[in-house]
Tab-separated table of C-alpha atoms and ligand atoms in Angstrom:
chain	number	residue	atom	x	y	z
A	1	MET	CA	-11.023	109.449	32.483
A	2	SER	CA	-9.568	106.216	33.811
A	3	PRO	CA	-7.613	106.564	37.069
A	4	ARG	CA	-4.363	106.364	35.121
A	5	THR	CA	-5.265	109.107	32.641
A	6	THR	CA	-3.278	112.225	33.470
A	7	ILE	CA	-4.014	115.906	32.994
A	8	GLU	CA	-1.507	115.824	30.121
A	9	ASP	CA	-3.498	113.042	28.397
A	10	VAL	CA	-6.694	115.051	28.651
A	11	TYR	CA	-4.942	118.146	27.327
A	12	ALA	CA	-3.564	116.150	24.378
A	13	GLN	CA	-7.104	114.989	23.562
A	14	ILE	CA	-8.337	118.575	23.691
A	15	LEU	CA	-5.641	119.717	21.268
A	16	ALA	CA	-6.479	116.884	18.885
A	17	ARG	CA	-10.240	117.388	19.014
A	18	ASN	CA	-10.220	121.209	18.809
A	19	PRO	CA	-7.646	122.074	16.132
A	20	GLY	CA	-6.922	125.667	15.160
A	21	GLU	CA	-8.232	127.213	18.384
A	22	PRO	CA	-5.092	128.576	20.093
A	23	GLU	CA	-6.889	130.893	22.508
A	24	PHE	CA	-9.098	128.054	23.693
A	25	HIS	CA	-6.023	125.839	24.178
A	26	GLN	CA	-4.330	128.641	26.127
A	27	ALA	CA	-7.323	129.061	28.444
A	28	VAL	CA	-7.527	125.311	29.122
A	29	ARG	CA	-3.775	125.063	29.697
A	30	GLU	CA	-3.944	127.877	32.221
A	31	VAL	CA	-6.689	126.207	34.256
A	32	PHE	CA	-5.127	122.736	34.017
A	33	GLY	CA	-1.857	124.195	35.296
A	34	SER	CA	-3.536	124.704	38.675
A	35	LEU	CA	-5.470	121.461	38.998
A	36	ASP	CA	-2.944	118.707	39.751
A	37	ARG	CA	-3.076	119.701	43.423
A	38	VAL	CA	-6.865	119.229	43.526
A	39	LEU	CA	-6.971	115.981	41.584
A	40	GLU	CA	-4.493	114.429	44.003
A	41	LYS	CA	-6.775	115.248	46.928
A	42	ARG	CA	-10.060	114.442	45.161
A	43	PRO	CA	-9.752	111.249	43.045
A	44	GLU	CA	-13.537	111.191	42.570
A	45	TYR	CA	-13.167	114.008	40.023
A	46	THR	CA	-10.908	111.811	37.897
A	47	GLU	CA	-13.186	108.782	38.275
A	48	ALA	CA	-16.140	110.829	37.019
A	49	SER	CA	-14.127	112.288	34.085
A	50	ILE	CA	-14.864	115.809	35.268
A	51	LEU	CA	-11.966	117.316	33.289
A	52	GLU	CA	-13.089	115.894	29.952
A	53	ARG	CA	-16.689	116.868	30.627
A	54	ILE	CA	-15.939	120.399	31.805
A	55	CYS	CA	-13.921	121.095	28.630
A	56	GLU	CA	-16.691	119.938	26.293
A	57	PRO	CA	-19.438	122.569	25.850
A	58	GLU	CA	-22.934	121.283	26.547
A	59	ARG	CA	-24.092	122.870	23.289
A	60	GLN	CA	-22.544	124.987	20.501
A	61	ILE	CA	-24.777	126.959	18.187
A	62	ILE	CA	-23.487	128.535	14.951
A	63	PHE	CA	-25.829	130.392	12.643
A	64	ARG	CA	-26.044	132.663	9.632
A	65	VAL	CA	-26.900	136.310	10.294
A	66	PRO	CA	-28.087	137.995	7.077
A	67	TRP	CA	-28.915	141.715	7.103
A	68	LEU	CA	-29.271	144.675	4.752
A	69	ASP	CA	-26.812	147.573	4.945
A	70	ASP	CA	-27.841	151.190	4.326
A	71	ALA	CA	-27.139	150.832	0.604
A	72	GLY	CA	-29.558	147.913	0.417
A	73	ARG	CA	-26.790	145.330	-0.065
A	74	VAL	CA	-27.048	141.920	1.597
A	75	GLN	CA	-24.424	141.339	4.300
A	76	ILE	CA	-23.730	137.972	5.884
A	77	ASN	CA	-22.156	137.418	9.278
A	78	ARG	CA	-21.764	134.395	11.485
A	79	GLY	CA	-23.420	134.157	14.914
A	80	PHE	CA	-22.265	131.968	17.816
A	81	ARG	CA	-23.564	130.921	21.194
A	82	VAL	CA	-21.571	128.394	23.186
A	83	GLN	CA	-23.599	127.059	26.115
A	84	TYR	CA	-20.740	125.715	28.125
A	85	ASN	CA	-21.816	124.533	31.520
A	86	SER	CA	-25.112	124.809	33.378
A	87	ALA	CA	-24.283	122.859	36.559
A	88	LEU	CA	-24.679	125.967	38.737
A	89	GLY	CA	-27.416	127.848	36.909
A	90	PRO	CA	-28.497	129.144	33.487
A	91	TYR	CA	-25.657	129.751	31.028
A	92	LYS	CA	-24.406	133.287	31.590
A	93	GLY	CA	-21.879	135.323	29.630
A	94	GLY	CA	-21.639	138.145	27.155
A	95	LEU	CA	-21.850	138.570	23.398
A	96	ARG	CA	-18.830	139.926	21.525
A	97	PHE	CA	-19.237	141.688	18.168
A	98	HIS	CA	-15.785	142.034	16.602
A	99	PRO	CA	-14.372	140.990	13.209
A	100	SER	CA	-11.834	138.709	14.957
A	101	VAL	CA	-14.521	136.483	16.530
A	102	LEU	CA	-14.228	132.773	15.620
A	103	LEU	CA	-15.648	129.707	17.331
A	104	GLY	CA	-12.360	129.246	19.232
A	105	THR	CA	-12.610	132.811	20.600
A	106	VAL	CA	-16.091	132.158	21.943
A	107	LYS	CA	-14.997	128.812	23.406
A	108	PHE	CA	-12.055	130.392	25.235
A	109	LEU	CA	-14.300	133.073	26.678
A	110	GLY	CA	-17.041	130.588	27.587
A	111	PHE	CA	-14.565	128.264	29.277
A	112	GLU	CA	-13.163	131.116	31.395
A	113	GLN	CA	-16.690	132.181	32.217
A	114	ILE	CA	-17.536	128.839	33.892
A	115	PHE	CA	-14.904	129.330	36.605
A	116	LYS	CA	-15.396	133.074	36.927
A	117	ASN	CA	-19.118	132.676	37.472
A	118	ALA	CA	-18.552	129.882	39.994
A	119	LEU	CA	-16.125	132.095	41.874
A	120	THR	CA	-18.775	134.775	42.406
A	121	GLY	CA	-20.716	132.270	44.539
A	122	MET	CA	-23.861	133.085	42.543
A	123	PRO	CA	-26.223	130.616	40.794
A	124	ILE	CA	-24.980	131.115	37.227
A	125	GLY	CA	-23.507	128.690	34.706
A	126	GLY	CA	-21.049	129.638	31.955
A	127	GLY	CA	-21.616	130.575	28.317
A	128	LYS	CA	-20.505	133.112	25.722
A	129	GLY	CA	-21.472	134.205	22.239
A	130	GLY	CA	-21.009	136.771	19.563
A	131	SER	CA	-20.416	137.425	15.920
A	132	ASP	CA	-17.727	138.499	13.467
A	133	PHE	CA	-19.880	141.590	12.782
A	134	ASP	CA	-17.909	144.847	13.074
A	135	PRO	CA	-20.062	147.669	14.488
A	136	LYS	CA	-17.328	150.240	13.736
A	137	GLY	CA	-18.406	152.700	11.088
A	138	ARG	CA	-21.925	151.236	10.896
A	139	SER	CA	-24.957	153.486	11.282
A	140	ASP	CA	-27.407	152.970	14.158
A	141	ALA	CA	-29.917	151.590	11.639
A	142	GLU	CA	-27.412	149.018	10.376
A	143	VAL	CA	-26.532	147.961	13.931
A	144	MET	CA	-30.257	147.620	14.665
A	145	ARG	CA	-30.919	145.457	11.597
A	146	PHE	CA	-27.938	143.261	12.439
A	147	CYS	CA	-29.056	142.841	16.088
A	148	GLN	CA	-32.603	142.032	14.995
A	149	SER	CA	-31.357	139.367	12.594
A	150	PHE	CA	-29.011	137.915	15.229
A	151	MET	CA	-31.846	137.647	17.730
A	152	THR	CA	-34.247	136.165	15.170
A	153	GLU	CA	-32.163	132.990	15.459
A	154	ALA	CA	-30.743	133.376	18.995
A	155	TYR	CA	-34.136	133.743	20.697
A	156	ARG	CA	-34.842	129.995	20.326
A	157	HIS	CA	-31.852	129.115	22.444
A	158	ILE	CA	-31.982	131.647	25.298
A	159	GLY	CA	-34.335	132.470	28.166
A	160	GLU	CA	-34.441	133.599	31.783
A	161	TYR	CA	-33.967	130.001	33.024
A	162	THR	CA	-31.875	128.761	30.094
A	163	ASP	CA	-29.264	131.203	28.925
A	164	VAL	CA	-28.840	134.888	29.730
A	165	PRO	CA	-26.468	136.836	27.419
A	166	ALA	CA	-25.014	140.292	28.163
A	167	GLY	CA	-22.489	142.676	26.554
A	168	ASP	CA	-18.779	142.336	25.813
A	169	ILE	CA	-16.504	143.977	23.223
A	170	GLY	CA	-18.686	145.820	20.697
A	171	VAL	CA	-21.908	145.144	22.583
A	172	GLY	CA	-23.059	147.932	24.892
A	173	ALA	CA	-26.372	149.499	25.889
A	174	ARG	CA	-27.347	150.286	22.273
A	175	GLU	CA	-26.915	146.695	21.072
A	176	ILE	CA	-28.565	145.167	24.168
A	177	GLY	CA	-31.547	147.477	23.539
A	178	TYR	CA	-32.007	146.295	19.946
A	179	LEU	CA	-31.499	142.661	20.938
A	180	PHE	CA	-34.006	142.873	23.789
A	181	GLY	CA	-36.523	144.708	21.606
A	182	GLN	CA	-36.452	141.943	19.014
A	183	TYR	CA	-36.664	139.192	21.667
A	184	LYS	CA	-39.681	140.910	23.218
A	185	ARG	CA	-41.334	141.262	19.834
A	186	ILE	CA	-40.803	137.673	18.730
A	187	THR	CA	-41.810	136.069	22.020
A	188	ASN	CA	-44.566	138.543	22.875
A	189	SER	CA	-43.465	138.601	26.500
A	190	TYR	CA	-41.600	141.115	28.632
A	191	GLU	CA	-39.060	138.634	29.955
A	192	SER	CA	-36.630	141.100	31.516
A	193	GLY	CA	-34.325	138.400	32.887
A	194	VAL	CA	-33.346	137.099	29.437
A	195	LEU	CA	-30.578	139.661	28.911
A	196	THR	CA	-28.510	141.778	31.273
A	197	GLY	CA	-26.904	145.151	30.737
A	198	LYS	CA	-30.314	146.647	29.919
A	199	GLY	CA	-31.022	150.374	30.275
A	200	VAL	CA	-32.086	151.295	33.803
A	201	THR	CA	-35.514	152.539	32.743
A	202	TRP	CA	-36.402	149.178	31.139
A	203	GLY	CA	-35.195	146.516	33.541
A	204	GLY	CA	-31.491	147.239	33.871
A	205	SER	CA	-29.585	147.524	37.119
A	206	LEU	CA	-27.807	150.582	38.381
A	207	VAL	CA	-24.038	149.943	38.621
A	208	ARG	CA	-24.041	147.252	35.866
A	209	THR	CA	-22.356	149.657	33.438
A	210	GLU	CA	-19.685	150.522	35.969
A	211	ALA	CA	-19.371	147.066	37.549
A	212	THR	CA	-16.508	145.396	35.666
A	213	GLY	CA	-14.183	148.403	35.842
A	214	TYR	CA	-15.081	149.275	39.440
A	215	GLY	CA	-14.816	145.621	40.461
A	216	ALA	CA	-11.333	145.256	38.959
A	217	VAL	CA	-10.194	148.289	40.942
A	218	TYR	CA	-11.734	146.949	44.177
A	219	PHE	CA	-9.920	143.668	43.608
A	220	THR	CA	-6.637	145.550	43.085
A	221	GLN	CA	-7.254	147.569	46.252
A	222	HIS	CA	-7.499	144.330	48.233
A	223	MET	CA	-4.318	142.981	46.649
A	224	LEU	CA	-2.455	146.233	47.386
A	225	ALA	CA	-3.714	146.199	50.972
A	226	THR	CA	-1.951	142.858	51.569
A	227	ARG	CA	1.271	144.861	51.156
A	228	GLY	CA	0.082	147.902	53.060
A	229	GLN	CA	-0.300	149.913	49.836
A	230	SER	CA	-3.152	151.788	48.143
A	231	PHE	CA	-4.087	153.688	44.976
A	232	ASP	CA	-3.467	157.018	46.624
A	233	GLY	CA	-0.811	158.774	44.525
A	234	ALA	CA	-0.157	155.630	42.454
A	235	ARG	CA	0.548	156.066	38.744
A	236	VAL	CA	-1.587	153.716	36.703
A	237	LEU	CA	-1.743	152.538	33.078
A	238	VAL	CA	-5.056	151.321	31.663
A	239	SER	CA	-5.409	149.752	28.229
A	240	GLY	CA	-8.537	150.226	26.144
A	241	SER	CA	-11.049	153.043	26.427
A	242	GLY	CA	-14.280	151.039	26.316
A	243	ASN	CA	-16.725	150.062	29.011
A	244	VAL	CA	-14.302	148.313	31.364
A	245	ALA	CA	-11.461	150.826	30.914
A	246	ILE	CA	-13.600	153.951	31.392
A	247	TYR	CA	-15.021	152.842	34.733
A	248	ALA	CA	-11.707	151.454	35.934
A	249	ILE	CA	-10.233	154.914	35.282
A	250	GLU	CA	-13.126	156.588	37.105
A	251	LYS	CA	-12.677	154.437	40.212
A	252	VAL	CA	-8.868	154.735	40.250
A	253	GLN	CA	-9.177	158.524	40.079
A	254	SER	CA	-11.739	158.601	42.890
A	255	LEU	CA	-9.234	156.693	45.046
A	256	GLY	CA	-6.456	159.210	44.383
A	257	GLY	CA	-4.611	157.340	41.607
A	258	ILE	CA	-3.260	159.078	38.500
A	259	VAL	CA	-4.044	157.318	35.198
A	260	VAL	CA	-1.287	158.256	32.759
A	261	GLY	CA	-2.298	156.277	29.685
A	262	ALA	CA	-5.186	154.682	27.809
A	263	SER	CA	-5.648	153.284	24.298
A	264	ASP	CA	-7.895	151.915	21.587
A	265	SER	CA	-7.267	149.699	18.594
A	266	SER	CA	-5.739	152.609	16.669
A	267	GLY	CA	-3.024	153.448	19.212
A	268	ALA	CA	-2.242	154.741	22.681
A	269	VAL	CA	-2.388	158.045	24.491
A	270	HIS	CA	0.202	159.099	27.057
A	271	ASP	CA	-1.054	161.825	29.353
A	272	PRO	CA	1.448	162.337	32.189
A	273	ASP	CA	-0.771	164.885	33.947
A	274	GLY	CA	-3.569	162.352	34.285
A	275	ILE	CA	-6.377	161.425	31.891
A	276	ASP	CA	-9.241	163.930	31.607
A	277	LEU	CA	-12.022	161.379	31.916
A	278	GLU	CA	-14.855	163.666	30.826
A	279	LEU	CA	-13.042	164.410	27.577
A	280	LEU	CA	-12.178	160.744	27.014
A	281	ARG	CA	-15.818	159.740	27.522
A	282	ASP	CA	-16.989	162.473	25.223
A	283	VAL	CA	-14.650	161.297	22.444
A	284	LYS	CA	-15.087	157.519	22.873
A	285	GLU	CA	-18.612	157.044	24.239
A	286	ARG	CA	-20.620	159.949	22.886
A	287	ARG	CA	-18.844	160.682	19.608
A	288	ARG	CA	-17.619	157.071	19.036
A	289	ASP	CA	-14.404	158.624	17.694
A	290	ARG	CA	-10.759	157.512	17.747
A	291	ILE	CA	-8.554	158.157	20.781
A	292	GLU	CA	-6.248	160.415	18.752
A	293	VAL	CA	-8.964	163.073	18.953
A	294	TYR	CA	-8.605	162.975	22.747
A	295	ALA	CA	-4.889	163.828	22.556
A	296	THR	CA	-5.486	166.636	20.052
A	297	GLU	CA	-8.225	168.258	22.107
A	298	ARG	CA	-6.493	167.695	25.444
A	299	GLY	CA	-3.313	169.495	24.308
A	300	GLY	CA	-0.575	170.142	26.885
A	301	ARG	CA	1.701	167.150	27.412
A	302	ALA	CA	-0.794	164.572	26.113
A	303	ARG	CA	0.424	162.734	23.016
A	304	PHE	CA	-0.952	160.049	20.737
A	305	VAL	CA	1.278	157.224	19.497
A	306	PRO	CA	-0.315	155.625	16.416
A	307	GLY	CA	-0.363	151.840	16.370
A	308	ALA	CA	1.185	151.607	19.835
A	309	SER	CA	-0.017	149.547	22.739
A	310	VAL	CA	-0.374	151.393	26.027
A	311	TRP	CA	2.230	148.966	27.393
A	312	ASP	CA	4.798	150.434	25.001
A	313	LEU	CA	4.504	153.788	26.784
A	314	ASP	CA	6.000	152.685	30.042
A	315	GLY	CA	9.569	153.396	28.943
A	316	ASP	CA	8.755	157.023	29.720
A	317	GLU	CA	8.070	156.742	33.409
A	318	SER	CA	7.317	154.425	36.281
A	319	VAL	CA	3.864	153.082	36.973
A	320	GLN	CA	2.807	151.109	40.006
A	321	VAL	CA	-0.401	149.537	38.711
A	322	ALA	CA	-1.295	148.082	35.291
A	323	LEU	CA	-4.926	147.417	34.392
A	324	PRO	CA	-5.214	145.700	30.992
A	325	CYS	CA	-8.846	146.311	29.972
A	326	ALA	CA	-8.844	145.879	26.160
A	327	THR	CA	-8.449	142.358	24.778
A	328	GLN	CA	-6.727	138.973	24.992
A	329	ASN	CA	-2.931	138.591	24.737
A	330	GLU	CA	-2.343	142.350	24.540
A	331	LEU	CA	0.375	142.415	27.219
A	332	GLY	CA	3.406	140.310	26.291
A	333	GLU	CA	6.736	139.370	27.820
A	334	GLU	CA	8.638	142.448	26.662
A	335	HIS	CA	5.940	144.711	28.052
A	336	ALA	CA	6.042	142.821	31.346
A	337	ARG	CA	9.818	143.186	31.592
A	338	THR	CA	9.660	146.952	31.074
A	339	LEU	CA	6.826	147.357	33.561
A	340	VAL	CA	8.701	145.338	36.200
A	341	ALA	CA	11.930	147.267	35.610
A	342	ASN	CA	10.001	150.500	36.144
A	343	GLY	CA	8.603	149.596	39.549
A	344	LEU	CA	5.313	147.794	38.889
A	345	VAL	CA	3.577	146.553	42.049
A	346	ALA	CA	0.266	145.114	40.822
A	347	VAL	CA	-1.583	143.993	37.688
A	348	ALA	CA	-5.296	143.186	37.532
A	349	GLU	CA	-6.910	141.839	34.368
A	350	GLY	CA	-10.008	143.893	33.575
A	351	ALA	CA	-10.091	142.129	30.193
A	352	ASN	CA	-10.214	138.356	29.656
A	353	MET	CA	-6.756	136.763	29.317
A	354	PRO	CA	-4.963	140.039	28.360
A	355	ALA	CA	-1.585	138.945	29.746
A	356	THR	CA	0.268	136.214	27.844
A	357	PRO	CA	1.589	133.175	29.771
A	358	GLY	CA	5.133	134.561	29.345
A	359	ALA	CA	4.141	137.920	30.829
A	360	ILE	CA	2.455	136.222	33.786
A	361	ARG	CA	5.626	134.201	34.425
A	362	ILE	CA	7.662	137.397	34.561
A	363	PHE	CA	5.220	139.052	36.961
A	364	ARG	CA	5.286	135.991	39.209
A	365	GLN	CA	9.096	135.774	39.241
A	366	ALA	CA	9.295	139.476	40.112
A	367	GLY	CA	6.807	139.137	42.979
A	368	VAL	CA	4.271	141.439	41.300
A	369	LEU	CA	0.715	141.018	42.603
A	370	PHE	CA	-1.297	139.474	39.761
A	371	GLY	CA	-5.118	139.376	39.696
A	372	PRO	CA	-6.328	137.034	36.914
A	373	GLY	CA	-9.406	138.040	34.908
A	374	LYS	CA	-11.516	135.246	36.377
A	375	ALA	CA	-11.289	136.951	39.731
A	376	ALA	CA	-10.526	140.593	38.923
A	377	ASN	CA	-13.198	141.189	36.258
A	378	ALA	CA	-15.946	139.058	37.838
A	379	GLY	CA	-17.728	142.180	39.121
A	380	GLY	CA	-19.489	142.566	35.766
A	381	VAL	CA	-21.124	139.180	35.709
A	382	ALA	CA	-21.824	139.341	39.451
A	383	THR	CA	-23.769	142.562	38.926
A	384	SER	CA	-25.542	140.919	35.988
A	385	ALA	CA	-26.682	138.277	38.493
A	386	LEU	CA	-27.904	141.129	40.722
A	387	GLU	CA	-29.813	142.476	37.699
A	388	MET	CA	-31.417	139.031	37.287
A	389	GLN	CA	-32.388	139.077	40.977
A	390	GLN	CA	-34.027	142.472	40.588
A	391	ASN	CA	-35.867	141.320	37.443
A	392	ALA	CA	-37.126	138.163	39.186
A	393	SER	CA	-38.469	140.149	42.130
A	394	ARG	CA	-39.714	143.042	39.938
A	395	ASP	CA	-37.645	145.413	42.017
A	396	SER	CA	-34.935	147.975	41.369
A	397	TRP	CA	-32.291	148.851	43.897
A	398	GLY	CA	-30.559	152.180	44.489
A	399	PHE	CA	-27.030	152.947	43.302
A	400	GLU	CA	-25.393	152.901	46.732
A	401	HIS	CA	-26.983	149.630	47.781
A	402	THR	CA	-25.997	147.929	44.524
A	403	GLU	CA	-22.453	149.267	44.680
A	404	GLU	CA	-22.158	148.008	48.262
A	405	ARG	CA	-23.233	144.570	47.071
A	406	LEU	CA	-20.616	144.700	44.314
A	407	ALA	CA	-17.926	145.751	46.803
A	408	GLU	CA	-18.886	142.874	49.137
A	409	ILE	CA	-18.805	140.386	46.268
A	410	MET	CA	-15.345	141.536	45.168
A	411	ALA	CA	-14.078	141.354	48.762
A	412	GLY	CA	-15.501	137.816	48.953
A	413	ILE	CA	-13.807	136.803	45.693
A	414	HIS	CA	-10.491	138.197	46.897
A	415	GLU	CA	-10.788	136.350	50.202
A	416	ARG	CA	-11.856	133.035	48.627
A	417	THR	CA	-9.059	133.241	46.062
A	418	ALA	CA	-6.375	134.134	48.598
A	419	GLU	CA	-7.507	131.475	51.083
A	420	THR	CA	-7.613	128.764	48.429
A	421	ALA	CA	-4.103	129.668	47.246
A	422	GLU	CA	-2.910	129.431	50.849
A	423	GLU	CA	-4.684	126.117	51.422
A	424	TYR	CA	-3.052	124.607	48.342
A	425	GLY	CA	0.427	125.734	49.311
A	426	VAL	CA	0.908	128.726	46.983
A	427	PRO	CA	0.138	131.794	49.104
A	428	GLY	CA	-0.337	134.968	47.072
A	429	ASP	CA	-0.908	133.058	43.801
A	430	TYR	CA	-4.325	134.393	42.834
A	431	THR	CA	-4.317	132.442	39.550
A	432	VAL	CA	-4.125	129.073	41.273
A	433	GLY	CA	-6.557	130.252	43.965
A	434	ALA	CA	-9.160	131.398	41.415
A	435	ASN	CA	-8.839	128.313	39.216
A	436	ILE	CA	-9.136	125.865	42.108
A	437	ALA	CA	-11.933	127.667	43.980
A	438	GLY	CA	-14.004	128.019	40.783
A	439	PHE	CA	-13.294	124.470	39.617
A	440	ILE	CA	-14.270	122.814	42.914
A	441	ARG	CA	-17.638	124.558	43.038
A	442	VAL	CA	-18.543	123.482	39.492
A	443	ALA	CA	-17.052	119.991	39.813
A	444	ASP	CA	-18.993	119.271	43.015
A	445	ALA	CA	-22.245	120.336	41.347
A	446	MET	CA	-21.448	118.162	38.316
A	447	LEU	CA	-20.813	115.161	40.572
A	448	ALA	CA	-24.117	115.737	42.355
A	449	LEU	CA	-26.071	115.987	39.094
A	450	GLY	CA	-24.788	112.701	37.685
A	451	VAL	CA	-23.548	111.929	34.190
A	452	ILE	CA	-25.545	114.347	32.038
B	501	LIG	P1	-15.572	147.666	24.628
B	501	LIG	O1	-15.942	147.264	23.261
B	501	LIG	O2	-16.429	148.607	25.374
B	501	LIG	O3	-14.099	148.249	24.659
B	501	LIG	C1	-13.007	147.509	24.189
B	501	LIG	C2	-11.788	148.423	24.162
B	501	LIG	O4	-10.626	147.647	23.838
B	501	LIG	C3	-11.898	149.500	23.099
B	501	LIG	O5	-11.192	150.632	23.494
B	501	LIG	C4	-11.235	148.824	21.897
B	501	LIG	O6	-10.725	149.739	20.958
B	501	LIG	C5	-10.109	148.069	22.569
B	501	LIG	N1	-9.787	146.888	21.761
B	501	LIG	C6	-10.632	145.870	21.399
B	501	LIG	N2	-9.992	144.980	20.636
B	501	LIG	C7	-8.742	145.434	20.510
B	501	LIG	C8	-7.598	144.943	19.840
B	501	LIG	N3	-7.633	143.803	19.140
B	501	LIG	N4	-6.456	145.673	19.949
B	501	LIG	C9	-6.417	146.823	20.669
B	501	LIG	N5	-7.472	147.334	21.334
B	501	LIG	C10	-8.607	146.650	21.248
B	501	LIG	O7	-15.427	146.276	25.437
B	501	LIG	P2	-15.403	146.039	27.005
B	501	LIG	O8	-14.768	147.192	27.689
B	501	LIG	O9	-16.751	145.594	27.416
B	501	LIG	O10	-14.458	144.747	27.104
B	501	LIG	C11	-13.045	144.852	27.256
B	501	LIG	C12	-12.495	143.536	27.813
B	501	LIG	O11	-13.103	143.266	29.088
B	501	LIG	C13	-12.759	142.287	26.969
B	501	LIG	O12	-11.669	141.402	27.131
B	501	LIG	C14	-13.994	141.676	27.625
B	501	LIG	O13	-14.097	140.295	27.374
B	501	LIG	C15	-13.674	141.951	29.088
B	501	LIG	N6	-14.816	141.928	29.998
B	501	LIG	C16	-15.895	142.764	29.804
B	501	LIG	C17	-16.939	142.741	30.695
B	501	LIG	C18	-18.073	143.716	30.592
B	501	LIG	O14	-18.876	143.763	31.538
B	501	LIG	N7	-18.186	144.500	29.546
B	501	LIG	C19	-16.986	141.766	31.802
B	501	LIG	C20	-15.775	141.024	31.975
B	501	LIG	C21	-14.747	141.088	31.067
B	501	LIG	P3	-11.680	150.370	19.808
B	501	LIG	O15	-12.466	151.444	20.494
B	501	LIG	O16	-10.739	150.870	18.790
B	501	LIG	O17	-12.536	149.236	19.330
C-alpha cells in the first residue's frame, strides 16, 4: 500500500478481488471501520501494506469429499480449509459442517479468527474450515464415513505446529472423534495436539465444551459490572440451543439470571418461567431432536413459535440481556429496536457476527453495552489453546483450575478491549477496542517477520 492509498482503496480492491462473498466483505468492513485511528498513529503499517496482506489468506484449500450413504449411494460434498494468518502461531479455528457453507463463509470466519485469537494473548494464528455437508438426519455411520473422507484429504495440511482445527456449527465431540481417529490412522501417530475439542479421556481438556458459552457470560458480567449491574434476577434471551447456547444458559442460571427463550433453525421457544436446561439438553444433545419437542414436554406456559427467531419473542416482555449464540446476521435492526424499547442493557455475541451492522448501530445509539464476538466468544479458542498446552506437556488439568484460567483470560480480554477503546478515544466501544487490540498484536508480528 503506497502512503497515499487509503483504507477505502484497500476495501475497494477486496470487493473487486473477492466477488460474491458478502459475509467476508461485512467482516472486513467491520474491522476496517476501527482502523483509521491506528493507521494515523502507526504509518509503518501502511508502508508495509499490512492491510492488504492481512486480508489475503496465506493458503486456501478446497477439496472434494466423496462418501457412501447408508443406501450405498455416492455423495459428494466440498471441503474447505482457509489458513489465514500464522504470524502468531499455528493456524487455529474450527470446522463448520452446514449446508450453507461456501468459501466466503469460511473466509469471513477465518478473518474474524485472526483478531480474536490475537486478543486472547495466546500463541495462535487464525484459520477456519468446514464443508457444505449437512449432518442433520444422517446416521452415525454416515457421519463417520463423511468425517473419514474429509480427513483423508485434510490430514496433509494440518498438524500440531501447522494448523489445529476444532469444532463449530455441526461439529461437536462425535465429529472430532471420527476426524481424530482417521488422522491417527493415516499418520500412525498419536498427535493429540492436531485437533482440539477432543473427548477428555483421549486428550481433550475439561471445560473446553463449556468454554465458549461460559466465556461469553463472563465477558457480559464484566460489561454489566461497569454499570454496577449483574445477572442476578436479569431476564435473558439466548438464541440457538447448540454448544455455545447450552453452556451460556447454564452459566447465566448459575449466576441467578432467568433465561426466557432459546431457539433452533426450526423456530423459537418462549418459556417465561425460565428454561429447564436438563430437558433442553435431553431434547437437543441426547436425542438430537427439534426444539418444539422441548415446548411440548415442558408444558405450562412454554410455547413454540415455528419459523420464528428468538428475537421475535421480545414483544412479550422485557429482557435485560441478549446473547445471540446461533449464527451470523440473525439479529437485525427491527429486532434491535424492539429489544432496546423493552429495556435491553447488554448484548454479547456468543456466535460469530450474529448482529447485523444496522442492529449494532441501534445498540450503540441507545447506549446498550455491546460485546463483539471477537472478544465475547474468545473463551472457546482460548481453552483450545489450553488443551494444546496440556497435550504438549502430556498433562491434564482439573475442572476448577481450567475454569479459573478461562475466567482470567476473559477478564484479561475485557480489560484489554476496554483500555484500548479508552486509549483511542471511544470509551465503552468494545468493537473498536477488540479490533484495534487484536490488529496491533498481529500487525507487529507481521512487521517483525518481514514480507512473507
Ligand atoms: P452448534 O451446531 O452446536 O449449534 C448451533 C445452533 O444454532 C443450533 O441450535 C442450530 O439449530 C442454530 N442454528 C445454526 N444455523 C442456524 C440458522 N441458519 N438459523 C437459525 N438457527 C441456526 O454450533 P455452536 O454452538 O458450536 O456454534 C454457534 C455459533 O457460535 C456459531 O456462530 C459459531 O461460529 C460460534 N462459535 C462457536 C464456538 C465453539 O466453541 N463451538 C467458538 C466461538 C464461536 P439446529 O439445531 O436446528 O441446527
